[in-house]
Structures are given as structure tokens and as C-alpha cells.
Amino acid sequence: MGDRARPALFTIPAHRAFADALVAGLLAMHRDPMDLAQGMVLLPNSRAIRAVSDAFVRQSGGGLLLPRLVAIGDPDMGEQVGGALDPVGEDNPIPPAIPPMRRQMMLARMVQDAKPGTDAGQALLLGQALGAVLDQMQVERVQPGALRDGLALSEDLSHHWQTSLALFEILIARWPEALAPTGCIDLADRRNRLFDRLAARWANHPPTGFVVVAGVATTAPAIAALLQRVAQMPRGMVVFAGLDQHMDVDAWSAIGPFDPDPVTGRAAPGQESHPQYALKRLLDRMSATRDDVALWRWGSEHDARAVRARNISNAMLPPRLTSRWRDLKTADRSLAGVEALEVATPGEEAQAIAIALREALETPGRTAALVTPDRQLATRVSAHLRRWGIEADDSAGQPLSRLLPGALLIAMAQAAVERFAPVPLLTLLKHPLVMRGEGRLAWLEGVRGLDLLLRGPRPQAGLRGIDLLLEEKPDDRQQALRHDVRLWWPQACALLEALESEFATADGLESQLAALRAQAGLLTGDAIWAGHQGRAAADLFAEMEAAAPEGPRQADPRALPALLDHMLSGVAVRPPQGGHPRIAILGLIEAQLVQADIMVLGGLNEGTWPGLPAPDPWLAPRIRRELGLPGLETRIGLAAHDFAGALGAPNVLITRARRGSGGPAVASRFWLRLKAMAGAQWKSAARYAALAATIDAPPDHRPAARPAPCPPLQARPRVIPVTDVDRLKADPFAFYARHILRLARLDPVDADAGPAWRGTAVHDVLQRWAEGGTLDPADLERRARAMFDEPQVHPLLKALWQPRLIEAVRWIAAEVARDKAEGRRILAVEQEGRAEIAGVTLMGKADRIDRLPDGRIGIIDYKTGKPPSARQVKAGFALQLGLLGLIAEQDGFVGLGDRPRAGDFEYWSLAKKGDQFGYRERPVDPLGKRDRIVTEDFTAFALDQFTQAADGWLLGSAPFRAEINPEVANYGDYDQLMRLEEWYGRDDG
């Protein structure tokens, strides 16, 4: 049987549903069921096989024996070739392909050997990029020797590109030596050999049944040669998807690729970002032209109008020909059936898309699909669809790193390398898979108690730090809590000790992975390896452990969490059962050759669709071009072809958000092209945005009024600290929440040593120094420096605050010495006192009480920051000093003598003023100068202010009204409880 005189090349235009049109033609050409069953259809990927299978089911009308459907690979050349192309028992069998994980580990070791000091995670990333370039060279059949010419060009490149190219050349030369002992070859090489052998076999012995290659757009020379052979076989044909037959010669020629310049020998780069570039390059490699391609004459009921294909062609004109848009007739720029939706945020976009998909289900039999490369958008749409009980068929799946098994493995690594710091420790202990089963509730009770104890600065590193924390003497409020955690912690510690010890001694990636695997099973009772998600994690871990001995030699444990995240993110897990039969969510590769009645093309922002070209860390763009490798913009061309194909559905909704997760977003070039070409024909689908805005809108708004609770008299406290009098006067509701509802803000877990900690620590240092009796300045400085050796002190805090504090404590020591020389002495430090005042017990702790030379006492309050202003004090706030003086005058402090009188009130601030750290500030003045309270009157003033407050809120029936007083610092602890944003600015009462 000889070859055909003219190759059998066809195209199904973009406006036709590819799978249905292909199947309609095959059924028409092969009416004999046995003839159909003996045929073979080669498709680009497994999703295309599913689409064609579904089309056969729809159009068969009964039982049918399908032809053999074989996936020969997607544009990444990443899928395994079907067994149909590699017959068993053939002479001179092609060696097997090296397992991808083993290959990645070996390449990472080579990178680490060539670049000493590279950590394992970075070596794996560089090795993966190295493997991708090696694959491209093999796919494009570029010999490693061509790199020598590239090295000659490297003199024109920057230094880092020269270094990368030289290193790349060394690694490429060494790779065959490393690969040979394995008995395997690269997957790309094996695919090339398979396709070459298949083309040679079919040249001499064509199959008895028909062979159709459909929808393949890969430009690899081996695939181009196979397609050329199939097109020439008596019963073979090649069917392209969306080859543009409307472009005139000028537009088709403007795409490229171009012939080399006869003088320089270099060819101008083609329009790799054009949707037709890959198909044109494929035709060139098949020694065919567009004129050799005939129109596939079959269609289906799912097709759009034929004018759609011409309009898509106009929208995708090469850049230098877009001026033609001005002269287009209305019919040539019309996009009937295509609507656009532009909203403000990705959240609104997802809600609107979900509504559009849900609307499609109102028509029996109608199908709808969301096509987007934005996985975050796809996840949001899936979540919105669940409100109607719709589980969308998300073919892209979820990255394993985001699922429970992957998240647990990363959490374990993070906790181990951070030596069980509070945040990663609690993240691990709270994970849903940990202690899954009957003991889960008791386990979570223990974790909750530990969470409360870890509020504030972090303890010492390691599990020993938790032990020391539990050994500390608790205050009254934490006594029962600490006791319960002490009973629970040994169980948790026993499960984590092995992980801690293993990571302390693990010297390689293999031992680190083994430790994680073993402890993950203990923590979860092997639940981590159960189910389809667990099996995916188990398979990946088994591959990594098996290949790790050939992987990086140096593996810093600190890089393990990032390494695991990268490896787990590369595994997509799909649910074993399908989703809704009429709703699908597809990625760009999955959407090839798939067309629904309603296609929603979402995420049309630059950087998303099309995505930014991934940089190549090894080869500069010019070197890639000189080597004949596809440019980085080839991805954009493939994305454009996918967009044009999806745009051919009968009804299309394209969407974008004006703002992305990182800030304002720029509309996709595809969006802008369509909008510019359509002009007045551009149709908006604003109705979906309106529905999205109203679907969760309440029927009416009832904002809360300003709260003013009025508890009964017996519920109002009779004991009040002096530090809370300001809170009572400035914001009664905050006082009510703290002292009557007994609600207190929890410190964050692993909190920085903030102002509260700094104040407590400084007060403790000054107290111990004063109680020492010597008042030696050197002793004070020594104690201050020792404070920074505590484990909870962050190194950054030590570096920034220690020099300032040392200057401030030196100032304190000098001031104390000067006061002592003038006859002033310290009576008490950090002393608590209380007195019955205005029918209420007033209590407080004085930082320091001095005996003045005239026999009166002075009240001193230490501040690490700026003290309250005299204006605040005179306004009736910041009365702490006056109230402490009042307690002293009521004999509330021990050891001050009979009926002491307060004669001075001072703030000693450790903050900077002028050129020094440390200064004194008095809110009073003996003569009332500078609009200050007279010193002699301060305690009487404080008594009057406190009596008014006590009579109203503590002994009376005044409501605890929420207030926002600018004279007092408001930390917002109870803003949410008082529903501040609902009434503030609206309530004038």
C-alpha cells in the first residue's frame, strides 16, 4: 500500500465543539462497528480521551465498541506514552525511562557537587530546572555540542549568565555518565525513540485499521514526523484544532517563523505568543502548508455560529496588523454570544461565576464549565457552588501540600526545625489528623490548655522549654490550668521526643524523611496514609525515600519545610469519584478539546491568563534562541490558543477582577484585544455582578446602638485597682467587660516582648536593685544586662533596646544618688496598698515611695515610654499617682509612719528626651504653674474625681456606656464586643 499523493490534513474550526465534531465525522466515515473498533485515535492528553469518549456515548445512541484512544502527551511532554505504542516482545527493546523522582535527586546531587554550599531544597529546584532544559533539548533534538557555540556568545552576556551557562555545559556533559549505570534513559529521549520507531514501522507496515491524530499541537520534531507519516498513510489522517483559515497571507506570514537573514545568518524571532504560531511551526516541520489542510465538514448541535471563528481570527491578528480593526464591518467584529464581566475583587468574581454556572443547570441537559489557570479562583468557585449542594468536577485537583496529609508533613518538619517554637508546635498538635479517633477530644483539651499557657513571650527552645514552663510557679488564675496540662503533656512529649532527637542527629535527606514518616504514623495512628489523599502522600514519600540516597549529600534540616512544600505542591490529588455531571472546572491543559454549552473563562488578568513566563535559571533568552529551543513566550502562545478554542463555545462569559491578591491588576492582553476589536459590540454581563452583590445582602440593616449595659448593684465591683480608674472614667463599657463580664484579651502566642513585658521586666530589675540595699550603679547595670539573657528575649529586641535601657538605668542610678545626697531616701518599692475610699476598696501598687527631706512622701511611677501629660491629668484621667498618694494618706501602705502626707508626684521615664535617655516629669506644680494641678491639692482632686466615678458606676445605677475618649489611650480590646464600627460616627447620643 503506497502513500497518498496529498496528506490527509483537516482542521475543526474554533466555533465547533471539537470532540463532538470529531466523533460525528468518525461515525459517518466508519459505519461498520467492527471497522470503528479496529481504529486508533491519538489524542494529546487523558482529558481529551475522556471528552472524546463522552462524545461517542452521546452520539452512539446505544452500544458501541470504541476505537483505541491513546494519549501521546501534552505540551509539557510529561505524560507517559500509552502501551499501544510500545508493543511487548519487539526486537531491540527501548530501555526504560528513569523514574522522575530518581532523576530529580540525581540532578540535585550534581548541582550540589558543582555548586558547593547549595542547600538541598535549592539544589532540587535547580536540578528540576536543569532537567526541564535537558528535556527541551532532547525534544527539539539539540545536541549538547551546540552549547559550545552558546559559550562563544556568552561574552555578550552579563557575568551571572556566563557563569550559569558554563556550569550548565559541565552538568550536561556529566549527565550521560551519571545516567549510564542505571540502565535507563531520559523520558524525553525514550519518547523520541518510540515515536521514531512507530513512524518507521508504519512506513513499512501501516495498521489495518484507520489511524487519526486529533488535536495535537506539539511542535516536537519526533511528533511532527509521526504526524507526517500518519497523514500520508492510506487510512490515516491528522485533525488539527482551531487552525485559522480566515487569516490572509499577510497576517499568516507575519506570525513567523522567519527565514534566516542571508547576510547575518540569523532569523528574526517569530510571534511565539500568537495562538497560531505552534500550529504553523508544526505544519512547517511536517513539510506541509496551510493550503494542504481541509475543513472538517462535520459538526454538532453544540457548535456556535460560523462567524465566531472569523471574529476570533480578527481579534488575534498579529500586533502590526491590528490597525485593520478600524475598517472591520459590524458583522466581522460582532461577538454575539460572548459576554464580559468585570468586577472589583476576586471574591466578587468567584461569586458571579458560581451564579452563572448555577444558572446553566436551570436548562435540562445544558453543560457549563469554568476554565481558568487561577487555582485560587477555582477553589473559591467550588466553595460557592457547595451552597447549592453542587460538587463541581474539578479536574485539576488540589495540590497535596494543601490537603491534610501534606499539611501535616510540612507542619511536622516546621515544628522540628524550629525546635518546637509555640506557633509551629500548636499548628502540629491541632492538626485534624493528629490523635484522630476516640481520644481526639481529650487531646484537644490538652492542646487548648497548652495554647493558653503559651500566650506571651516564647519559652526556651525545644521540648525542654515546655517542661520548664510547666514547672514555673503559677498565679492563682492559672493553677488549675497548669495542673491539667502537666497531666496531659507527657503523652504529647513522648510522641514528639523521637522527632526531636532524630532531627538533632539527622545528617541527610534520607534520615530526615524516614523520621517524618515514622513519627507521622505514630501521631495519627497511620491515618495520614489512609484514603486517596494518604495514598498519594505515601507514594510520594516512598519515591523520595527510595531516591534520597542518590540525592543531595548535604541537607540542612532548616530547608526541609520549603523542600517538602515544593515537592508536595507538584502532586495534584483528584477525588476518586467525579463531581456534578454538567458542571466542570478545568485548567488550561484539561480544557483542551473540551467544550461546554456555556464556557466561563475566568481570571483574565495579565500574569494569570496568560501567566508570566517562568524564568530559566540556566540559559539566557538569547542562548535559548541560538540553540533553537522554544522561547519563554511559547507558553503565552499556547495559552492564547487555549483561549481562542474556548472562545468558540456557543455561549461564553469572560471575567476578570480589577484587583488581585497583591494589588491592582492589569487586564489580560486577550481581554484588551477582544474589547478593542468589538468596540460598540462589547457586551457586559453586569447582571451577574448585581446578583453576586445581592445574594448575601440582608433584607434590612439594623446596626447596633451604642451599648450601655446597666447591671444590678450587687454585680458591680467593690474593689478596684487604681490602674482601672482611668478605664472606668474614659470607657465605662471596657471596665464593664473586664471586671463584670471578666473578659480579658489573650496575648498572642509567641508574642514579642512588647511594652507590657518590658515594663514588667524593668520594674523587676529596679525592685531587686533597690531591695539589695547598696544602690550600687554597677549592680543595677549588671542586673539590666542579665535581663537580656532570658530565653524569651528576641535577639532583635536585645540589639535595639539594650543600649537604650543601659543608658536609662545609668541615669536612674545617678538620679537616686543625687536625691540621696539631698536627704531623700527610698522607703518602699513595688509595695501594694489598699484603703476604703468613697465606699469602695481602692488598691494599687506603688513602683517606689520616697521620704522627702521635709518629711513628706513622694510617689514615683516608672515608665518605659512617654508618661501621661499634665493635660490628661487635669482632665480627670491618668490619676494613678494621685490615687496612690490618697491610699498612702489613708495609711494604706505599711511602713510609711503615722498619717503620711504626699508632697511630690513624679514619673521617671526611661524614654529619650533631648540627647539623653531618662527624664523626670511632674503632672503637678507647687504653685499650679503651666496650667497644672497644685501639688497640695492633687490627692483632694483625685478623691473628688474618684468619688464621682464610684458614686455613679460602682455604688449607683449609672449605665456602663461605651465611650471613645481621645484623652486616654484606647487599645481597642473590646471594640468588637461593643460593635464599635456599627455606631461610631452614627450615634450622636
Short mmCIF file of N, CA and C in Angstrom, two decimals, residues 618-734:
data_model
loop_
_atom_site.label_atom_id
_atom_site.label_comp_id
_atom_site.label_asym_id
_atom_site.label_seq_id
_atom_site.Cartn_x
_atom_site.Cartn_y
_atom_site.Cartn_z
N TRP A 618 19.14 28.76 33.97
CA TRP A 618 20.35 28.24 33.35
C TRP A 618 20.71 28.94 32.04
N LEU A 619 19.72 29.16 31.17
CA LEU A 619 20.01 29.68 29.84
C LEU A 619 19.36 31.04 29.64
N ALA A 620 20.14 31.99 29.18
CA ALA A 620 19.60 33.30 28.85
C ALA A 620 18.70 33.19 27.61
N PRO A 621 17.72 34.08 27.49
CA PRO A 621 16.83 34.01 26.31
C PRO A 621 17.57 33.98 24.98
N ARG A 622 18.67 34.73 24.88
CA ARG A 622 19.39 34.74 23.60
C ARG A 622 20.02 33.38 23.33
N ILE A 623 20.57 32.75 24.37
CA ILE A 623 21.18 31.43 24.18
C ILE A 623 20.11 30.41 23.79
N ARG A 624 18.95 30.48 24.39
CA ARG A 624 17.86 29.58 24.02
C ARG A 624 17.51 29.75 22.55
N ARG A 625 17.45 31.01 22.12
CA ARG A 625 17.12 31.27 20.72
C ARG A 625 18.20 30.72 19.78
N GLU A 626 19.46 30.91 20.17
CA GLU A 626 20.54 30.42 19.33
C GLU A 626 20.58 28.90 19.28
N LEU A 627 20.18 28.25 20.36
CA LEU A 627 20.16 26.79 20.38
C LEU A 627 18.94 26.21 19.66
N GLY A 628 17.98 27.06 19.31
CA GLY A 628 16.77 26.58 18.66
C GLY A 628 15.73 26.05 19.61
N LEU A 629 15.86 26.40 20.90
CA LEU A 629 14.86 25.98 21.88
C LEU A 629 13.67 26.94 21.86
N PRO A 630 12.49 26.45 22.22
CA PRO A 630 11.33 27.36 22.28
C PRO A 630 11.60 28.50 23.25
N GLY A 631 11.17 29.71 22.87
CA GLY A 631 11.34 30.86 23.74
C GLY A 631 10.41 30.78 24.93
N LEU A 632 10.67 31.62 25.92
CA LEU A 632 9.84 31.60 27.12
C LEU A 632 8.42 32.05 26.83
N GLU A 633 8.21 32.78 25.70
CA GLU A 633 6.87 33.26 25.37
C GLU A 633 6.03 32.21 24.66
N THR A 634 6.62 31.03 24.42
CA THR A 634 5.83 29.98 23.79
C THR A 634 4.62 29.64 24.63
N ARG A 635 4.79 29.70 25.95
CA ARG A 635 3.67 29.42 26.87
C ARG A 635 2.52 30.38 26.61
N ILE A 636 2.84 31.64 26.35
CA ILE A 636 1.78 32.62 26.10
C ILE A 636 1.02 32.24 24.83
N GLY A 637 1.74 31.78 23.80
CA GLY A 637 1.07 31.35 22.58
C GLY A 637 0.14 30.18 22.81
N LEU A 638 0.58 29.21 23.63
CA LEU A 638 -0.28 28.07 23.94
C LEU A 638 -1.51 28.51 24.73
N ALA A 639 -1.30 29.45 25.69
CA ALA A 639 -2.43 29.98 26.45
C ALA A 639 -3.40 30.73 25.53
N ALA A 640 -2.86 31.44 24.56
CA ALA A 640 -3.71 32.16 23.60
C ALA A 640 -4.51 31.18 22.75
N HIS A 641 -3.89 30.05 22.36
CA HIS A 641 -4.61 29.05 21.57
C HIS A 641 -5.72 28.42 22.40
N ASP A 642 -5.44 28.15 23.68
CA ASP A 642 -6.48 27.62 24.56
C ASP A 642 -7.63 28.61 24.70
N PHE A 643 -7.28 29.89 24.83
CA PHE A 643 -8.31 30.92 24.97
C PHE A 643 -9.16 31.00 23.71
N ALA A 644 -8.52 30.99 22.56
CA ALA A 644 -9.27 31.08 21.30
C ALA A 644 -10.18 29.87 21.13
N GLY A 645 -9.68 28.68 21.51
CA GLY A 645 -10.51 27.49 21.39
C GLY A 645 -11.72 27.53 22.30
N ALA A 646 -11.53 27.96 23.55
CA ALA A 646 -12.66 28.05 24.48
C ALA A 646 -13.62 29.14 24.09
N LEU A 647 -13.13 30.16 23.39
CA LEU A 647 -13.98 31.27 22.98
C LEU A 647 -14.97 30.86 21.89
N GLY A 648 -14.78 29.67 21.32
CA GLY A 648 -15.66 29.23 20.25
C GLY A 648 -16.92 28.55 20.72
N ALA A 649 -17.16 28.47 22.02
CA ALA A 649 -18.38 27.83 22.53
C ALA A 649 -19.60 28.67 22.17
N PRO A 650 -20.78 28.06 22.16
CA PRO A 650 -22.00 28.83 21.82
C PRO A 650 -22.21 30.03 22.72
N ASN A 651 -22.02 29.86 24.01
CA ASN A 651 -22.18 30.95 24.96
C ASN A 651 -20.93 31.03 25.82
N VAL A 652 -20.35 32.22 25.88
CA VAL A 652 -19.08 32.41 26.58
C VAL A 652 -19.22 33.60 27.51
N LEU A 653 -18.73 33.43 28.73
CA LEU A 653 -18.64 34.52 29.68
C LEU A 653 -17.18 34.66 30.07
N ILE A 654 -16.59 35.83 29.80
CA ILE A 654 -15.21 36.07 30.20
C ILE A 654 -15.22 37.04 31.39
N THR A 655 -14.38 36.77 32.37
CA THR A 655 -14.43 37.54 33.62
C THR A 655 -13.03 37.96 34.05
N ARG A 656 -12.99 39.04 34.79
CA ARG A 656 -11.76 39.48 35.43
C ARG A 656 -12.11 40.36 36.63
N ALA A 657 -11.16 40.48 37.54
CA ALA A 657 -11.29 41.37 38.69
C ALA A 657 -10.27 42.49 38.54
N ARG A 658 -10.69 43.69 38.88
CA ARG A 658 -9.78 44.83 38.74
C ARG A 658 -8.67 44.81 39.78
N ARG A 659 -8.85 44.02 40.79
CA ARG A 659 -7.84 43.94 41.84
C ARG A 659 -7.53 42.49 42.14
N GLY A 660 -6.24 42.16 42.26
CA GLY A 660 -5.83 40.82 42.62
C GLY A 660 -5.41 40.77 44.07
N SER A 661 -4.84 39.64 44.47
CA SER A 661 -4.43 39.48 45.86
C SER A 661 -3.29 40.40 46.23
N GLY A 662 -2.51 40.84 45.23
CA GLY A 662 -1.36 41.68 45.53
C GLY A 662 -1.55 43.15 45.22
N GLY A 663 -2.75 43.56 44.78
CA GLY A 663 -2.97 44.96 44.46
C GLY A 663 -3.73 45.09 43.14
N PRO A 664 -3.74 46.28 42.56
CA PRO A 664 -4.45 46.48 41.28
C PRO A 664 -3.93 45.53 40.21
N ALA A 665 -4.84 45.03 39.38
CA ALA A 665 -4.49 44.06 38.34
C ALA A 665 -4.68 44.70 36.96
N VAL A 666 -3.87 44.25 36.02
CA VAL A 666 -3.94 44.73 34.64
C VAL A 666 -4.70 43.70 33.82
N ALA A 667 -5.63 44.17 33.01
CA ALA A 667 -6.42 43.26 32.19
C ALA A 667 -5.53 42.47 31.25
N SER A 668 -5.91 41.22 31.00
CA SER A 668 -5.16 40.36 30.10
C SER A 668 -5.12 40.97 28.70
N ARG A 669 -4.03 40.69 28.00
CA ARG A 669 -3.92 41.15 26.61
C ARG A 669 -5.04 40.56 25.76
N PHE A 670 -5.53 39.37 26.09
CA PHE A 670 -6.63 38.77 25.35
C PHE A 670 -7.92 39.57 25.58
N TRP A 671 -8.15 39.95 26.81
CA TRP A 671 -9.31 40.78 27.15
C TRP A 671 -9.25 42.10 26.38
N LEU A 672 -8.11 42.74 26.41
CA LEU A 672 -7.97 44.05 25.76
C LEU A 672 -8.14 43.93 24.25
N ARG A 673 -7.64 42.85 23.66
CA ARG A 673 -7.79 42.66 22.22
C ARG A 673 -9.27 42.51 21.85
N LEU A 674 -9.97 41.66 22.59
CA LEU A 674 -11.39 41.47 22.29
C LEU A 674 -12.17 42.77 22.44
N LYS A 675 -11.87 43.50 23.51
CA LYS A 675 -12.60 44.74 23.76
C LYS A 675 -12.32 45.79 22.70
N ALA A 676 -11.04 45.88 22.29
CA ALA A 676 -10.69 46.87 21.27
C ALA A 676 -11.30 46.51 19.93
N MET A 677 -11.31 45.22 19.57
CA MET A 677 -11.88 44.83 18.29
C MET A 677 -13.40 44.96 18.28
N ALA A 678 -14.05 44.56 19.38
CA ALA A 678 -15.51 44.56 19.41
C ALA A 678 -16.07 45.98 19.41
N GLY A 679 -15.38 46.90 20.07
CA GLY A 679 -15.88 48.28 20.11
C GLY A 679 -17.26 48.34 20.73
N ALA A 680 -18.20 48.88 19.98
CA ALA A 680 -19.57 49.03 20.48
C ALA A 680 -20.28 47.70 20.64
N GLN A 681 -19.73 46.63 20.04
CA GLN A 681 -20.35 45.31 20.15
C GLN A 681 -20.00 44.60 21.46
N TRP A 682 -19.16 45.23 22.27
CA TRP A 682 -18.74 44.63 23.54
C TRP A 682 -19.95 44.55 24.48
N LYS A 683 -20.28 43.37 24.93
CA LYS A 683 -21.48 43.17 25.73
C LYS A 683 -21.09 42.86 27.17
N SER A 684 -21.74 43.55 28.09
CA SER A 684 -21.46 43.37 29.51
C SER A 684 -22.45 42.40 30.14
N ALA A 685 -21.95 41.60 31.05
CA ALA A 685 -22.80 40.68 31.83
C ALA A 685 -22.92 41.19 33.25
N ALA A 686 -23.23 42.48 33.38
CA ALA A 686 -23.27 43.09 34.71
C ALA A 686 -24.35 42.49 35.60
N ARG A 687 -25.30 41.76 35.00
CA ARG A 687 -26.37 41.18 35.82
C ARG A 687 -25.81 40.18 36.83
N TYR A 688 -24.72 39.48 36.46
CA TYR A 688 -24.14 38.53 37.40
C TYR A 688 -23.46 39.25 38.56
N ALA A 689 -22.87 40.39 38.27
CA ALA A 689 -22.27 41.18 39.35
C ALA A 689 -23.34 41.67 40.31
N ALA A 690 -24.50 42.08 39.75
CA ALA A 690 -25.60 42.55 40.60
C ALA A 690 -26.13 41.41 41.47
N LEU A 691 -26.26 40.24 40.87
CA LEU A 691 -26.72 39.09 41.66
C LEU A 691 -25.71 38.72 42.75
N ALA A 692 -24.43 38.78 42.40
CA ALA A 692 -23.40 38.48 43.39
C ALA A 692 -23.43 39.46 44.55
N ALA A 693 -23.76 40.72 44.24
CA ALA A 693 -23.78 41.74 45.29
C ALA A 693 -24.99 41.59 46.20
N THR A 694 -26.06 41.00 45.67
CA THR A 694 -27.31 40.94 46.45
C THR A 694 -27.56 39.57 47.09
N ILE A 695 -26.84 38.53 46.64
CA ILE A 695 -27.19 37.19 47.11
C ILE A 695 -26.99 37.05 48.62
N ASP A 696 -26.01 37.75 49.17
CA ASP A 696 -25.77 37.68 50.60
C ASP A 696 -26.16 38.95 51.33
N ALA A 697 -26.79 39.87 50.62
CA ALA A 697 -27.19 41.12 51.26
C ALA A 697 -28.38 40.88 52.18
N PRO A 698 -28.35 41.38 53.41
CA PRO A 698 -29.51 41.20 54.31
C PRO A 698 -30.70 42.02 53.83
N PRO A 699 -31.90 41.58 54.16
CA PRO A 699 -33.09 42.33 53.70
C PRO A 699 -33.14 43.74 54.26
N ASP A 700 -32.63 43.95 55.46
CA ASP A 700 -32.58 45.29 56.02
C ASP A 700 -31.38 45.38 56.95
N HIS A 701 -30.95 46.59 57.20
CA HIS A 701 -29.78 46.82 58.04
C HIS A 701 -30.25 47.31 59.41
N ARG A 702 -29.79 46.65 60.44
CA ARG A 702 -30.11 47.04 61.80
C ARG A 702 -28.83 47.17 62.61
N PRO A 703 -28.10 48.24 62.38
CA PRO A 703 -26.84 48.39 63.12
C PRO A 703 -27.10 48.53 64.62
N ALA A 704 -26.17 48.04 65.39
CA ALA A 704 -26.31 48.07 66.84
C ALA A 704 -26.19 49.50 67.36
N ALA A 705 -26.95 49.79 68.39
CA ALA A 705 -26.82 51.09 69.05
C ALA A 705 -25.62 51.06 70.00
N ARG A 706 -25.22 52.24 70.41
CA ARG A 706 -24.10 52.32 71.35
C ARG A 706 -24.49 51.57 72.63
N PRO A 707 -23.70 50.57 73.03
CA PRO A 707 -24.09 49.77 74.19
C PRO A 707 -23.98 50.57 75.49
N ALA A 708 -24.89 50.32 76.40
CA ALA A 708 -24.86 50.96 77.72
C ALA A 708 -25.46 50.00 78.74
N PRO A 709 -24.80 48.88 79.01
CA PRO A 709 -25.35 47.89 79.95
C PRO A 709 -25.48 48.48 81.35
N CYS A 710 -26.49 48.03 82.05
CA CYS A 710 -26.75 48.54 83.40
C CYS A 710 -26.97 47.35 84.34
N PRO A 711 -25.88 46.74 84.82
CA PRO A 711 -26.03 45.57 85.70
C PRO A 711 -26.59 45.98 87.06
N PRO A 712 -27.14 45.04 87.81
CA PRO A 712 -27.66 45.37 89.15
C PRO A 712 -26.52 45.76 90.08
N LEU A 713 -26.90 46.41 91.17
CA LEU A 713 -25.90 46.95 92.10
C LEU A 713 -25.01 45.85 92.67
N GLN A 714 -25.60 44.70 92.97
CA GLN A 714 -24.80 43.63 93.59
C GLN A 714 -23.76 43.06 92.62
N ALA A 715 -23.92 43.28 91.31
CA ALA A 715 -22.94 42.77 90.35
C ALA A 715 -21.78 43.74 90.14
N ARG A 716 -21.90 44.96 90.68
CA ARG A 716 -20.86 45.96 90.45
C ARG A 716 -19.74 45.77 91.48
N PRO A 717 -18.51 45.83 91.04
CA PRO A 717 -17.40 45.53 91.95
C PRO A 717 -17.26 46.56 93.05
N ARG A 718 -16.76 46.11 94.20
CA ARG A 718 -16.49 46.98 95.34
C ARG A 718 -14.99 47.14 95.58
N VAL A 719 -14.20 46.44 94.77
CA VAL A 719 -12.75 46.57 94.85
C VAL A 719 -12.25 46.95 93.45
N ILE A 720 -11.42 47.98 93.40
CA ILE A 720 -10.98 48.45 92.09
C ILE A 720 -9.51 48.86 92.18
N PRO A 721 -8.68 48.40 91.22
CA PRO A 721 -7.28 48.85 91.19
C PRO A 721 -7.19 50.29 90.67
N VAL A 722 -6.18 50.98 91.13
CA VAL A 722 -6.01 52.38 90.69
C VAL A 722 -5.78 52.45 89.19
N THR A 723 -5.18 51.40 88.61
CA THR A 723 -4.90 51.42 87.17
C THR A 723 -6.16 51.31 86.33
N ASP A 724 -7.28 50.90 86.94
CA ASP A 724 -8.51 50.75 86.18
C ASP A 724 -9.48 51.91 86.38
N VAL A 725 -9.12 52.87 87.21
CA VAL A 725 -9.99 54.03 87.39
C VAL A 725 -10.04 54.83 86.09
N ASP A 726 -8.90 54.95 85.41
CA ASP A 726 -8.90 55.65 84.12
C ASP A 726 -9.81 54.95 83.12
N ARG A 727 -9.77 53.63 83.10
CA ARG A 727 -10.62 52.88 82.18
C ARG A 727 -12.10 53.11 82.51
N LEU A 728 -12.42 53.15 83.82
CA LEU A 728 -13.80 53.36 84.23
C LEU A 728 -14.31 54.72 83.77
N LYS A 729 -13.48 55.74 83.89
CA LYS A 729 -13.92 57.09 83.53
C LYS A 729 -13.91 57.31 82.02
N ALA A 730 -12.89 56.77 81.35
CA ALA A 730 -12.75 57.03 79.92
C ALA A 730 -13.67 56.16 79.08
N ASP A 731 -13.85 54.90 79.45
CA ASP A 731 -14.69 53.98 78.68
C ASP A 731 -15.35 53.01 79.64
N PRO A 732 -16.48 53.39 80.22
CA PRO A 732 -17.14 52.52 81.21
C PRO A 732 -17.44 51.12 80.68
N PHE A 733 -17.75 51.03 79.38
CA PHE A 733 -18.07 49.70 78.83
C PHE A 733 -16.86 48.78 78.90
N ALA A 734 -15.67 49.30 78.61
CA ALA A 734 -14.46 48.48 78.70
C ALA A 734 -14.25 48.00 80.14
#
